Amino acid sequence: MDYVEEAMKRKVWAVVGALPRESKYGYQIYRTLKLNGYTAYPVNPKFREVDGDPCYDSLSSLPVIPEVVDMVVPPNRGEQYVEEAAKLGVEFIWFQPGAESEELVEKAKNLGLKVIYNTCVMLETDKRK
């Protein structure tokens, strides 16, 4: 089953590791989603806003449960978000290149999440233009 295709059809996303710095992937991914018609929420407890939008401390603090959680944090910081996504009933978790580890991918699968890795959201968005 192609989870990439399924996930790209979902319109509500959270970007864990979104940043207010334009040169960083966390910002670029968040902005790409927004510019392509997705409702995206930045999640990063270190910042109050990203691209003029409120930034949230956790997935639980979002106003809605996202359909896809896009991970742009190192694997050692990702475990708590994987667990939180599973508890909230999120369907898909997408590990950006560098955000995944074998252990974290297996954990996400074992928690019942549909897991995507080895591809970038920005690349997949560009393919659909």
GROMACS .gro file of C-alpha atoms in nm:
model
  129
    1MET     CA    1   0.000   0.000   0.000
    2ASP     CA    2   0.132   0.342  -0.093
    3TYR     CA    3   0.110   0.548   0.223
    4VAL     CA    4   0.267   0.848   0.048
    5GLU     CA    5  -0.027   0.879  -0.190
    6GLU     CA    6  -0.276   0.835   0.094
    7ALA     CA    7  -0.104   1.086   0.319
    8MET     CA    8  -0.074   1.350   0.048
    9LYS     CA    9  -0.454   1.340   0.009
   10ARG     CA   10  -0.497   1.431   0.377
   11LYS     CA   11  -0.532   1.804   0.433
   12VAL     CA   12  -0.456   1.856   0.806
   13TRP     CA   13  -0.089   1.825   0.902
   14ALA     CA   14   0.134   1.898   1.199
   15VAL     CA   15   0.503   1.974   1.141
   16VAL     CA   16   0.704   1.874   1.447
   17GLY     CA   17   1.024   2.074   1.447
   18ALA     CA   18   0.892   2.370   1.248
   19LEU     CA   19   1.116   2.675   1.292
   20PRO     CA   20   1.089   3.048   1.218
   21ARG     CA   21   1.420   3.041   1.024
   22GLU     CA   22   1.365   3.037   0.647
   23SER     CA   23   1.691   2.854   0.579
   24LYS     CA   24   1.585   2.548   0.783
   25TYR     CA   25   1.390   2.247   0.656
   26GLY     CA   26   1.142   2.275   0.942
   27TYR     CA   27   1.036   2.613   0.805
   28GLN     CA   28   1.050   2.516   0.438
   29ILE     CA   29   0.835   2.206   0.487
   30TYR     CA   30   0.578   2.398   0.691
   31ARG     CA   31   0.560   2.676   0.433
   32THR     CA   32   0.543   2.433   0.140
   33LEU     CA   33   0.243   2.259   0.295
   34LYS     CA   34   0.067   2.590   0.358
   35LEU     CA   35   0.133   2.719   0.006
   36ASN     CA   36  -0.005   2.399  -0.144
   37GLY     CA   37  -0.345   2.414   0.024
   38TYR     CA   38  -0.283   2.210   0.337
   39THR     CA   39  -0.387   2.318   0.684
   40ALA     CA   40  -0.057   2.291   0.869
   41TYR     CA   41   0.026   2.348   1.234
   42PRO     CA   42   0.382   2.412   1.354
   43VAL     CA   43   0.483   2.218   1.665
   44ASN     CA   44   0.794   2.327   1.852
   45PRO     CA   45   0.802   2.419   2.221
   46LYS     CA   46   1.097   2.654   2.161
   47PHE     CA   47   0.904   2.906   1.951
   48ARG     CA   48   0.584   3.108   1.980
   49GLU     CA   49   0.523   3.153   1.609
   50VAL     CA   50   0.636   3.028   1.270
   51ASP     CA   51   0.565   3.219   0.949
   52GLY     CA   52   0.324   3.446   1.137
   53ASP     CA   53   0.121   3.154   1.275
   54PRO     CA   54   0.099   3.039   1.638
   55CYS     CA   55   0.342   2.759   1.718
   56TYR     CA   56   0.226   2.482   1.951
   57ASP     CA   57   0.415   2.306   2.230
   58SER     CA   58   0.284   1.958   2.154
   59LEU     CA   59   0.046   1.763   1.934
   60SER     CA   60  -0.202   1.755   2.221
   61SER     CA   61  -0.215   2.136   2.229
   62LEU     CA   62  -0.327   2.166   1.865
   63PRO     CA   63  -0.686   2.284   1.804
   64VAL     CA   64  -0.752   1.968   1.596
   65ILE     CA   65  -0.602   1.621   1.567
   66PRO     CA   66  -0.385   1.620   1.254
   67GLU     CA   67  -0.427   1.349   0.994
   68VAL     CA   68  -0.051   1.346   0.926
   69VAL     CA   69   0.236   1.430   1.159
   70ASP     CA   70   0.551   1.528   0.973
   71MET     CA   71   0.865   1.480   1.181
   72VAL     CA   72   1.156   1.720   1.127
   73VAL     CA   73   1.340   1.649   1.453
   74PRO     CA   74   1.630   1.413   1.526
   75PRO     CA   75   1.527   1.058   1.619
   76ASN     CA   76   1.630   1.106   1.984
   77ARG     CA   77   1.369   1.384   2.013
   78GLY     CA   78   1.103   1.203   1.812
   79GLU     CA   79   0.994   0.926   2.045
   80GLN     CA   80   0.767   1.143   2.260
   81TYR     CA   81   0.588   1.274   1.950
   82VAL     CA   82   0.543   0.924   1.807
   83GLU     CA   83   0.383   0.813   2.133
   84GLU     CA   84   0.168   1.125   2.150
   85ALA     CA   85   0.053   1.082   1.787
   86ALA     CA   86  -0.052   0.724   1.858
   87LYS     CA   87  -0.243   0.825   2.174
   88LEU     CA   88  -0.428   1.094   1.979
   89GLY     CA   89  -0.525   0.853   1.702
   90VAL     CA   90  -0.321   1.017   1.426
   91GLU     CA   91  -0.325   0.799   1.115
   92PHE     CA   92   0.009   0.880   0.946
   93ILE     CA   93   0.354   0.972   1.069
   94TRP     CA   94   0.607   1.093   0.814
   95PHE     CA   95   0.976   1.093   0.906
   96GLN     CA   96   1.172   1.342   0.698
   97PRO     CA   97   1.517   1.217   0.595
   98GLY     CA   98   1.733   1.228   0.908
   99ALA     CA   99   1.435   1.221   1.147
  100GLU     CA  100   1.401   0.844   1.136
  101SER     CA  101   1.585   0.561   1.301
  102GLU     CA  102   1.517   0.191   1.269
  103GLU     CA  103   1.396   0.179   1.628
  104LEU     CA  104   1.166   0.480   1.591
  105VAL     CA  105   1.012   0.349   1.268
  106GLU     CA  106   0.947   0.012   1.432
  107LYS     CA  107   0.799   0.178   1.740
  108ALA     CA  108   0.562   0.385   1.526
  109LYS     CA  109   0.452   0.076   1.332
  110ASN     CA  110   0.402  -0.119   1.654
  111LEU     CA  111   0.184   0.163   1.786
  112GLY     CA  112  -0.040   0.128   1.481
  113LEU     CA  113   0.072   0.434   1.286
  114LYS     CA  114   0.107   0.427   0.909
  115VAL     CA  115   0.474   0.514   0.865
  116ILE     CA  116   0.643   0.700   0.579
  117TYR     CA  117   1.017   0.757   0.553
  118ASN     CA  118   1.296   0.776   0.291
  119THR     CA  119   1.124   1.060   0.105
  120CYS     CA  120   1.069   1.431   0.160
  121VAL     CA  121   0.731   1.603   0.173
  122MET     CA  122   0.864   1.889  -0.039
  123LEU     CA  123   0.971   1.646  -0.313
  124GLU     CA  124   0.633   1.471  -0.304
  125THR     CA  125   0.448   1.805  -0.314
  126ASP     CA  126   0.650   1.915  -0.618
  127LYS     CA  127   0.560   1.591  -0.799
  128ARG     CA  128   0.192   1.681  -0.772
  129LYS     CA  129   0.213   2.028  -0.927
   0.00000   0.00000   0.00000
